[in-house]
Backbone atoms as SQL, in Angstrom:
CREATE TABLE atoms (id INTEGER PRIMARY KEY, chain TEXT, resi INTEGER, resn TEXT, atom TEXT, x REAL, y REAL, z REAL);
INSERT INTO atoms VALUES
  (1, 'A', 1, 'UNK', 'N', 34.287, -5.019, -275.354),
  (2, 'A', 1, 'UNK', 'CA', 35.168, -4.093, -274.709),
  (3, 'A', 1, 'UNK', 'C', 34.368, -3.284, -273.697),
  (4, 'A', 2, 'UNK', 'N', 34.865, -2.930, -272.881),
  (5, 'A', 2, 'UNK', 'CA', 34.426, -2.439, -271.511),
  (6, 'A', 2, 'UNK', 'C', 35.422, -1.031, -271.138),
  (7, 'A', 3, 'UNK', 'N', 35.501, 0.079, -270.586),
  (8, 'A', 3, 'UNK', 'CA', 36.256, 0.899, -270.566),
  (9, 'A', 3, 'UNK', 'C', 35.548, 1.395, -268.956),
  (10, 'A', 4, 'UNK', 'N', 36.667, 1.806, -267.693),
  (11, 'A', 4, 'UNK', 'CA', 36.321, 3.172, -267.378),
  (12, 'A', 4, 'UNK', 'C', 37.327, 3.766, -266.445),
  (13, 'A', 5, 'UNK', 'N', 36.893, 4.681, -265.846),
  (14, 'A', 5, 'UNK', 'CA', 38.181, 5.922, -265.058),
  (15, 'A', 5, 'UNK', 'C', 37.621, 5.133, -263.688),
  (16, 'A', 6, 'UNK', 'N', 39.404, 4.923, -263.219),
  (17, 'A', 6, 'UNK', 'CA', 39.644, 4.563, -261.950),
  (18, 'A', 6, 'UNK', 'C', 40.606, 5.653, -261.347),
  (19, 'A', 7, 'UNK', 'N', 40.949, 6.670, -260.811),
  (20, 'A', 7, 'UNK', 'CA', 41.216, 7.756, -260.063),
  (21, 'A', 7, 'UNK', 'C', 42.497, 8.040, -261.613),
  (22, 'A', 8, 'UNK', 'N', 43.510, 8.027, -261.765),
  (23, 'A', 8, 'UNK', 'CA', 44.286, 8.497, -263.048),
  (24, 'A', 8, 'UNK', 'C', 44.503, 7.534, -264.106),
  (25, 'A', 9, 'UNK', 'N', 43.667, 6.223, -263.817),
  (26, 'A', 9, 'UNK', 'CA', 44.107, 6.203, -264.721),
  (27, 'A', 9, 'UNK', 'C', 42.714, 5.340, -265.935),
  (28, 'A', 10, 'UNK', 'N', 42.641, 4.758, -267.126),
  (29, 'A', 10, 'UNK', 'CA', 41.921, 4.379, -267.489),
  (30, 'A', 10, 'UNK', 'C', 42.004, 2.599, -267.819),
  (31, 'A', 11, 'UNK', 'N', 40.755, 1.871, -267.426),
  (32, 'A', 11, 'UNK', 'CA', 40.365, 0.666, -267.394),
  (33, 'A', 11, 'UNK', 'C', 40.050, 0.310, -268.327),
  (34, 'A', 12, 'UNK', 'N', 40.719, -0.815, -268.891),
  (35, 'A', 12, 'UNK', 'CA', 39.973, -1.242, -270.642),
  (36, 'A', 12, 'UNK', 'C', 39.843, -3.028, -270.192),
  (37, 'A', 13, 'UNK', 'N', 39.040, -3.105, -270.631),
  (38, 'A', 13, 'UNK', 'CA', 38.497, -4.771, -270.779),
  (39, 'A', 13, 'UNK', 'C', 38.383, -5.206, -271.865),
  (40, 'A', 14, 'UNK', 'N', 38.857, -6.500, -272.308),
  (41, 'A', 14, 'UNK', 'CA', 38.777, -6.899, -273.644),
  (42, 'A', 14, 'UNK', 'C', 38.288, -8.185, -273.891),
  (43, 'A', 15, 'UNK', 'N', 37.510, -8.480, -274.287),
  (44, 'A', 15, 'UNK', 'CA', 36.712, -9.691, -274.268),
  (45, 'A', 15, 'UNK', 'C', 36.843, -10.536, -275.293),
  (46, 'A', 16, 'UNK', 'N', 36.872, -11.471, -275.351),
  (47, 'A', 16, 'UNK', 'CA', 37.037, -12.370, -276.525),
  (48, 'A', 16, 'UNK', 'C', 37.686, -13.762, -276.495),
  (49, 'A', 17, 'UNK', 'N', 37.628, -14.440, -277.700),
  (50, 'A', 17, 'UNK', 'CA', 37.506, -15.939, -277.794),
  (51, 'A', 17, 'UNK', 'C', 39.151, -16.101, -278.747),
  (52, 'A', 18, 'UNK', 'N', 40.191, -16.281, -278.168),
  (53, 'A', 18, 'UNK', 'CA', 40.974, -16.867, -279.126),
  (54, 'A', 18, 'UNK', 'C', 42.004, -17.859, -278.808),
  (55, 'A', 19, 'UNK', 'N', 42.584, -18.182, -279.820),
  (56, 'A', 19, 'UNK', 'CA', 43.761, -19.384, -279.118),
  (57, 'A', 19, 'UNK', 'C', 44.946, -18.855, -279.167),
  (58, 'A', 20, 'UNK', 'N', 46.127, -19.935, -279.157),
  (59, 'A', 20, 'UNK', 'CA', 47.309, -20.017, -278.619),
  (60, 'A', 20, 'UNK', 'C', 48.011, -18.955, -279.419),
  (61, 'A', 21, 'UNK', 'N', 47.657, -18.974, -280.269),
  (62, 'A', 21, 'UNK', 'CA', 48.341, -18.292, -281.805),
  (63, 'A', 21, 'UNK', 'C', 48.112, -16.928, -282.231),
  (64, 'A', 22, 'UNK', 'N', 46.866, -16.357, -281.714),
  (65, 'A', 22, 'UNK', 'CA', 46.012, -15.230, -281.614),
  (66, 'A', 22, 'UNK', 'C', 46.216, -14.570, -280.978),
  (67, 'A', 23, 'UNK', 'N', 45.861, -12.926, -281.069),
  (68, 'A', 23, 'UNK', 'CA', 46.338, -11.820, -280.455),
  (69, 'A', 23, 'UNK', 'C', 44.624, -10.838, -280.543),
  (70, 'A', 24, 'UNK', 'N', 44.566, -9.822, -279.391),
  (71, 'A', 24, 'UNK', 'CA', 44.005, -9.179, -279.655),
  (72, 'A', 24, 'UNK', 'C', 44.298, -8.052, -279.461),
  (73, 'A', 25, 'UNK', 'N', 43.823, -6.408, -279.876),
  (74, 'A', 25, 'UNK', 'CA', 44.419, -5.505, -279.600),
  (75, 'A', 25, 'UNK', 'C', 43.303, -4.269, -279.161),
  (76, 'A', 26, 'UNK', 'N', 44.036, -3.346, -278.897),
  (77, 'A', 26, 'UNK', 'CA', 42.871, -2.091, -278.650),
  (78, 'A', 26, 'UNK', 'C', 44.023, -0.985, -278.717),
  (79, 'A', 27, 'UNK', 'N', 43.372, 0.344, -279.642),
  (80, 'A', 27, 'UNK', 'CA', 44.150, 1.166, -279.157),
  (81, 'A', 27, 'UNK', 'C', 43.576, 2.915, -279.692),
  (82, 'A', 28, 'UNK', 'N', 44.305, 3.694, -279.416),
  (83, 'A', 28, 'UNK', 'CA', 43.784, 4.983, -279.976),
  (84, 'A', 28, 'UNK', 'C', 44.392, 5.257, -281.068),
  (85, 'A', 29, 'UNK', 'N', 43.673, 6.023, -282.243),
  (86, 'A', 29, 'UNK', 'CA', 43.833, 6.248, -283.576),
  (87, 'A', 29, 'UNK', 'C', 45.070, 7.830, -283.611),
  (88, 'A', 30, 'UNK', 'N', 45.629, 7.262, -284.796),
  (89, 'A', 30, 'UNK', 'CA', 46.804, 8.192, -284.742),
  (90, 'A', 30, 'UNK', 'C', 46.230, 9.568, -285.384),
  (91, 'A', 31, 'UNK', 'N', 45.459, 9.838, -285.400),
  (92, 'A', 31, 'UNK', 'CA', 44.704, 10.991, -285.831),
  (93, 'A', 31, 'UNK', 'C', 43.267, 11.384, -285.205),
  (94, 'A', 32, 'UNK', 'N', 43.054, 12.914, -284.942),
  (95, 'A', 32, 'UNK', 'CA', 41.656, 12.994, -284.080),
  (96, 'A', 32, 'UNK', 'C', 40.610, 12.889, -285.262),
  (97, 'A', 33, 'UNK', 'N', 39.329, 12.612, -284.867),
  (98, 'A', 33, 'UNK', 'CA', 38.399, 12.517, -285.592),
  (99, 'A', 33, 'UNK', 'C', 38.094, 11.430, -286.835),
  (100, 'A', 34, 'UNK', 'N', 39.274, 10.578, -286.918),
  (101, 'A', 34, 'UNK', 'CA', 38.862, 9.730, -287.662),
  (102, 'A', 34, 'UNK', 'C', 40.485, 8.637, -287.435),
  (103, 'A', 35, 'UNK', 'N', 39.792, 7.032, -287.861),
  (104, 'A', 35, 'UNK', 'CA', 40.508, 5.524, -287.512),
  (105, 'A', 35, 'UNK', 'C', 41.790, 6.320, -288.313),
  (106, 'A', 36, 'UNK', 'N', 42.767, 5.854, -287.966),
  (107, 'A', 36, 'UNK', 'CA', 44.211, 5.961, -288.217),
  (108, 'A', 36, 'UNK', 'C', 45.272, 5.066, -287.985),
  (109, 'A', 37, 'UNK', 'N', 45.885, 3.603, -288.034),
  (110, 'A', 37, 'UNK', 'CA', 46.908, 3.277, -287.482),
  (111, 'A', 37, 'UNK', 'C', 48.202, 3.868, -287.721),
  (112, 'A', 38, 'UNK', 'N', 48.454, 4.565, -288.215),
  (113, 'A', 38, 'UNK', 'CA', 49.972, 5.071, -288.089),
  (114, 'A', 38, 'UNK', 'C', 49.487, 6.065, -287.249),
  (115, 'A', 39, 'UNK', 'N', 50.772, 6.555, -286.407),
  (116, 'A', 39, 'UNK', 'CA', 50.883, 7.129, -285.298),
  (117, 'A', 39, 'UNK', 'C', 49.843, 7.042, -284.092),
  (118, 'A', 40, 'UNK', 'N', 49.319, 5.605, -284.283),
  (119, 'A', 40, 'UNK', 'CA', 48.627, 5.081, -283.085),
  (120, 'A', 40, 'UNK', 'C', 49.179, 4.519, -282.052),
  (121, 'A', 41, 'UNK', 'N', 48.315, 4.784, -281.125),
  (122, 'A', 41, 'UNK', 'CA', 48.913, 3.899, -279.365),
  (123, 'A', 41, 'UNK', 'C', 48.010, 2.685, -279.390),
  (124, 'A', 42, 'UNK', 'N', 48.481, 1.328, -279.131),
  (125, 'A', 42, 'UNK', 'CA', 47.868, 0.267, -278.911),
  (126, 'A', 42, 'UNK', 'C', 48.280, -0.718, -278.005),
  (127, 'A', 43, 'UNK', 'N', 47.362, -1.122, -277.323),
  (128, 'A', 43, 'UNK', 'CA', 47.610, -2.639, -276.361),
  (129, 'A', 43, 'UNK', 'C', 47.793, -3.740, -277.568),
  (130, 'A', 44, 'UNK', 'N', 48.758, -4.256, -276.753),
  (131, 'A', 44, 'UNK', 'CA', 48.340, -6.308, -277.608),
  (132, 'A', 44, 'UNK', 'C', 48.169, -7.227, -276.531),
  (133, 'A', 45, 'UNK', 'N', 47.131, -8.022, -276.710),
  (134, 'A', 45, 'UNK', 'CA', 46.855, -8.942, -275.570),
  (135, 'A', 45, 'UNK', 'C', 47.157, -10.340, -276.205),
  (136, 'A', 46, 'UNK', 'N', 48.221, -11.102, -275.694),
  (137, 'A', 46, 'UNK', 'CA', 48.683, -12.210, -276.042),
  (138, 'A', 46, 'UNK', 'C', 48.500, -13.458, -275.236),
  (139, 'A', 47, 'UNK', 'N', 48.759, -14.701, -275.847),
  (140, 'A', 47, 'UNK', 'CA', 49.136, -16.042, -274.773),
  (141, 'A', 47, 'UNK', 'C', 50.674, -15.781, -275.342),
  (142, 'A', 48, 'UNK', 'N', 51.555, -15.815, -274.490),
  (143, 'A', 48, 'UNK', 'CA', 53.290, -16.000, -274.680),
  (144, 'A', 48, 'UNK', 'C', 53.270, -17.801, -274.389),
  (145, 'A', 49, 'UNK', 'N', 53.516, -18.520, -275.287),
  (146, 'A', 49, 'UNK', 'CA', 54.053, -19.710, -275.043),
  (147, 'A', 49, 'UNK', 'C', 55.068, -20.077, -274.029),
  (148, 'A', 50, 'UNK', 'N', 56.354, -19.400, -274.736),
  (149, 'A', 50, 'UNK', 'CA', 57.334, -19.551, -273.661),
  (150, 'A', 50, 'UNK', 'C', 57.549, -19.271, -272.166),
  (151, 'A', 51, 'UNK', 'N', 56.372, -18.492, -271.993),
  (152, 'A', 51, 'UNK', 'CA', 56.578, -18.092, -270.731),
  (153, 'A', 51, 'UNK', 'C', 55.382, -18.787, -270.000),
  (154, 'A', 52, 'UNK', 'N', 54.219, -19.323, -270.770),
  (155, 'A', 52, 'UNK', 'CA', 53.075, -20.066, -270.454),
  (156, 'A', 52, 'UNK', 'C', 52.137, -19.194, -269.516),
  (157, 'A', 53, 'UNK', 'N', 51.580, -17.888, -270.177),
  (158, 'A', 53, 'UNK', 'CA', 50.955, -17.118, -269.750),
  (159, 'A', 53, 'UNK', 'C', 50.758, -15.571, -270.367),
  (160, 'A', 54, 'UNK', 'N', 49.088, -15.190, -269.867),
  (161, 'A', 54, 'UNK', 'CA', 49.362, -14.128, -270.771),
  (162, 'A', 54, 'UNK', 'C', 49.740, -12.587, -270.515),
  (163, 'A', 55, 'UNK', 'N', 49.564, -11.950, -271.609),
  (164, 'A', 55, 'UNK', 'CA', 50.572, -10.862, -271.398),
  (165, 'A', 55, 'UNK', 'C', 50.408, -9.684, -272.161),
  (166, 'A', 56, 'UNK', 'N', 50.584, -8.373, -271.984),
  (167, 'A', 56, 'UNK', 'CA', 50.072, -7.108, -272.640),
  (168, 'A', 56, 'UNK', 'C', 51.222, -6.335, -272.975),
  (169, 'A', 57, 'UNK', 'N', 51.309, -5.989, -274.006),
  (170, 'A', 57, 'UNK', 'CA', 52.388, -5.121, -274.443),
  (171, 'A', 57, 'UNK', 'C', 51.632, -4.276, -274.811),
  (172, 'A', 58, 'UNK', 'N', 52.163, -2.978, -274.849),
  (173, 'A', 58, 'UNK', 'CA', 51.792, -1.289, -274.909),
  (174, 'A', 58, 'UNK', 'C', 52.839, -0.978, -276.752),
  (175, 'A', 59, 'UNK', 'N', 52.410, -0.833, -277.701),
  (176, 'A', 59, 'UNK', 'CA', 53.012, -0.757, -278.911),
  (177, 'A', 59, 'UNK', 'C', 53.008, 0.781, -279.937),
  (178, 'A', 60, 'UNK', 'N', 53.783, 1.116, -280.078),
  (179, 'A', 60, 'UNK', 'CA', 53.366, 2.675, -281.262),
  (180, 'A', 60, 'UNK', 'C', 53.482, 2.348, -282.566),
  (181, 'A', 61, 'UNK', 'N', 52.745, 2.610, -283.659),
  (182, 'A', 61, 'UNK', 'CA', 52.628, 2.486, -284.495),
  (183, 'A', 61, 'UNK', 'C', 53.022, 3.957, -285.360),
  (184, 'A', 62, 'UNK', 'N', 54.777, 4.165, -285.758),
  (185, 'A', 62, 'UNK', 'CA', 54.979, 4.783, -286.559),
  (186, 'A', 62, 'UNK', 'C', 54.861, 4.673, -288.430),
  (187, 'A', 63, 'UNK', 'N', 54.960, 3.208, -288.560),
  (188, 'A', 63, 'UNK', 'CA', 54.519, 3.417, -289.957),
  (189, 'A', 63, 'UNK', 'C', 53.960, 1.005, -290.507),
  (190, 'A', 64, 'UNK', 'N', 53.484, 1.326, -291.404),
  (191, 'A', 64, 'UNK', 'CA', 52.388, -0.113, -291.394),
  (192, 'A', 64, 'UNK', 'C', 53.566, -1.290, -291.657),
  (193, 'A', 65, 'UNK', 'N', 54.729, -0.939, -291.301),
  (194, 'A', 65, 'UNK', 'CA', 55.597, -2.552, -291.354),
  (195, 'A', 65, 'UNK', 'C', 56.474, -2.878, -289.874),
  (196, 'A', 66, 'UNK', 'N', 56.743, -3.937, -290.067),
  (197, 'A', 66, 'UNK', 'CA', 57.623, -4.327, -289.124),
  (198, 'A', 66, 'UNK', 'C', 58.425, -3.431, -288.614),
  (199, 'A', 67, 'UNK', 'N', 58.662, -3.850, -287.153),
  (200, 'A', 67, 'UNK', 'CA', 59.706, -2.659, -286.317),
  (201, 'A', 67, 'UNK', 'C', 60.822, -3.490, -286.609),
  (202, 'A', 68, 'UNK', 'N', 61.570, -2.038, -286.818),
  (203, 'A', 68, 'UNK', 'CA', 63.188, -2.439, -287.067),
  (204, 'A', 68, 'UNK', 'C', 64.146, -1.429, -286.001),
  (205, 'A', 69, 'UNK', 'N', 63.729, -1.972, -284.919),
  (206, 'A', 69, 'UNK', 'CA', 64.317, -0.778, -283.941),
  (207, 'A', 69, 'UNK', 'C', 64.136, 0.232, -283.879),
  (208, 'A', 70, 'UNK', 'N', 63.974, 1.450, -284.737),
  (209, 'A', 70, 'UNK', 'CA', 63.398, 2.931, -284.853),
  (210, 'A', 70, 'UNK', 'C', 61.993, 3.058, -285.371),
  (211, 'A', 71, 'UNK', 'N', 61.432, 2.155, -286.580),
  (212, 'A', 71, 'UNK', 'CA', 60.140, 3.054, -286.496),
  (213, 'A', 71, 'UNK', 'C', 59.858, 1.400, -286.977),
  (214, 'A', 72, 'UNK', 'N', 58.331, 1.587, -287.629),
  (215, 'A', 72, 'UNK', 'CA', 57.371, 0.462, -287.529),
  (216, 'A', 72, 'UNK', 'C', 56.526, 0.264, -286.812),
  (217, 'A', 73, 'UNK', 'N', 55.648, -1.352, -286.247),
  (218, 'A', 73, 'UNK', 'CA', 55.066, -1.520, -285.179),
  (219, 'A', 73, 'UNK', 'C', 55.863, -1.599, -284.151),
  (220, 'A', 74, 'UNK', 'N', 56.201, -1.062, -283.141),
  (221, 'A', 74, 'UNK', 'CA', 57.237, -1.187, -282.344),
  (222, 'A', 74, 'UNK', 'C', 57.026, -1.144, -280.612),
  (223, 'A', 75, 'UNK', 'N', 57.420, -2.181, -280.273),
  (224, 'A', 75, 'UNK', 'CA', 56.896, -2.105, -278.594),
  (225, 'A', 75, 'UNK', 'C', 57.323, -0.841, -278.110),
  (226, 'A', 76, 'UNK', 'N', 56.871, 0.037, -277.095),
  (227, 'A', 76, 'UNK', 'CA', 57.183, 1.133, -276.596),
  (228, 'A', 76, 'UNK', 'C', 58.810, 1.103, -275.892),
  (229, 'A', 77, 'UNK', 'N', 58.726, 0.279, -275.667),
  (230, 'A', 77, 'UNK', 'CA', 60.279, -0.193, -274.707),
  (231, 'A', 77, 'UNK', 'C', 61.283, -0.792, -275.733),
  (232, 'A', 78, 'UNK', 'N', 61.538, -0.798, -277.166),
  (233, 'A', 78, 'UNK', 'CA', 62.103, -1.023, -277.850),
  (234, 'A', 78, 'UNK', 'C', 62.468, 0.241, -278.414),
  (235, 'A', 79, 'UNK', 'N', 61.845, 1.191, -278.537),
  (236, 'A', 79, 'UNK', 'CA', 61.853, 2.231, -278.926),
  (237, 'A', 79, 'UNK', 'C', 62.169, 3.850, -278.027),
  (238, 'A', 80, 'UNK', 'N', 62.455, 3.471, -276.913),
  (239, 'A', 80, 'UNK', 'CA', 63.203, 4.150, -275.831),
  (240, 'A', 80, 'UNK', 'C', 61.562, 4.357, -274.887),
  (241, 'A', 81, 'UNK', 'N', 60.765, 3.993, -274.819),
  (242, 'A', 81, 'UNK', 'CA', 59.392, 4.245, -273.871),
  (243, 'A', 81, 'UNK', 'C', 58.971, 3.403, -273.272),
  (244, 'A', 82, 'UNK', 'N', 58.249, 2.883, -272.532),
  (245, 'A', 82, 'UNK', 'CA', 57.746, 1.888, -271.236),
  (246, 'A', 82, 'UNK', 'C', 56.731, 1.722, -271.947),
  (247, 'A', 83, 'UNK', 'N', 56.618, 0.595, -271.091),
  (248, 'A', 83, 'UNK', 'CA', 55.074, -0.434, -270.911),
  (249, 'A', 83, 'UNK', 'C', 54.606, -0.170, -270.640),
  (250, 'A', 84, 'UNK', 'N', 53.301, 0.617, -270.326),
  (251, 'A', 84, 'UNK', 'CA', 52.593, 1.084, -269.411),
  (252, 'A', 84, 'UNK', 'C', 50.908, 0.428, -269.145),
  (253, 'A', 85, 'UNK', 'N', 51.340, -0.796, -270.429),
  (254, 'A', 85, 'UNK', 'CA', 50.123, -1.782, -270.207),
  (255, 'A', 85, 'UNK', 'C', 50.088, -3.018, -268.959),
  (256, 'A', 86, 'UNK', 'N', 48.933, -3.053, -268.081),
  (257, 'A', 86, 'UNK', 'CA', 49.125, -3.610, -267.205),
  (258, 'A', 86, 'UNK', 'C', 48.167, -5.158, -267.295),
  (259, 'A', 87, 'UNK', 'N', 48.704, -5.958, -266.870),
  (260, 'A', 87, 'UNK', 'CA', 47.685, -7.219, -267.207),
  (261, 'A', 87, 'UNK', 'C', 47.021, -7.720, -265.467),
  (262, 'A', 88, 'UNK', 'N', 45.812, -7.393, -265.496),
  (263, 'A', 88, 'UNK', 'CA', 44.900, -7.379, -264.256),
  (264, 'A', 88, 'UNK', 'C', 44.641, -8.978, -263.784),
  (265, 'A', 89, 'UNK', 'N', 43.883, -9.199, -264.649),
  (266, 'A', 89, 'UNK', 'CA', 43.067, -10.425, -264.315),
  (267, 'A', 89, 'UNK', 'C', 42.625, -10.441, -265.959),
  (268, 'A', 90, 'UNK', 'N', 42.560, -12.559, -266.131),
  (269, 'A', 90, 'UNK', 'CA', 41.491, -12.592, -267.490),
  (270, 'A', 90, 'UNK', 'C', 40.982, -13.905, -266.886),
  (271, 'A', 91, 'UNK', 'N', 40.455, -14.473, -267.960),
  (272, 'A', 91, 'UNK', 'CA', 39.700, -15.915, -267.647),
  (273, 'A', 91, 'UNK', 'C', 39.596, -16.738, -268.606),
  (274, 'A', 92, 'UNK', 'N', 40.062, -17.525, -268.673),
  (275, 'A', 92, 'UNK', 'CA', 40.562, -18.720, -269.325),
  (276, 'A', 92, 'UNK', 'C', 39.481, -19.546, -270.020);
């Protein structure tokens, strides 16, 4: 992982080896001072099959199960909030 400040906003790089099936993620802990996933902000970096390419979703983590429309792991835009993850460039 690689991180830095480009005028507002922040640069994350994510490096790694996976396949079709695999996901990777990054995100900030739902609590200061120590790892937290509930009430965390996280990227997911995917291959989407169907669309044959990859792709970043921006996700909140209100509580450790499946999103069911209101709380769970839940894409930001399922949950009334935007994407605000952007997919730059990767390498194959």
């Amino acid at each position: 992982m690689q991180w830095e400040i480009v005028k507002d906003s922040v640069v994350i790089e994510l490096y790694g080896r996976m396949s079709e099936d695999e996901y990777m993620a990054f995100g900030l802990s739902g609590a200061n001072g120590r790892s937290q996933m509930v009430n965390g902000d996280v990227v997911v970096a995917f291959y989407d099959k169907s669309q044959m390419r990859f792709r970043v979703e921006d996700y909140y983590i209100s509580h450790l199960s499946q999103c069911d429309g209101k709380q769970g792991v839940c894409p930001d835009e399922r949950i009334g909030g935007k994407n605000d993850a952007i997919l730059s460039k990767f390498c194959a």
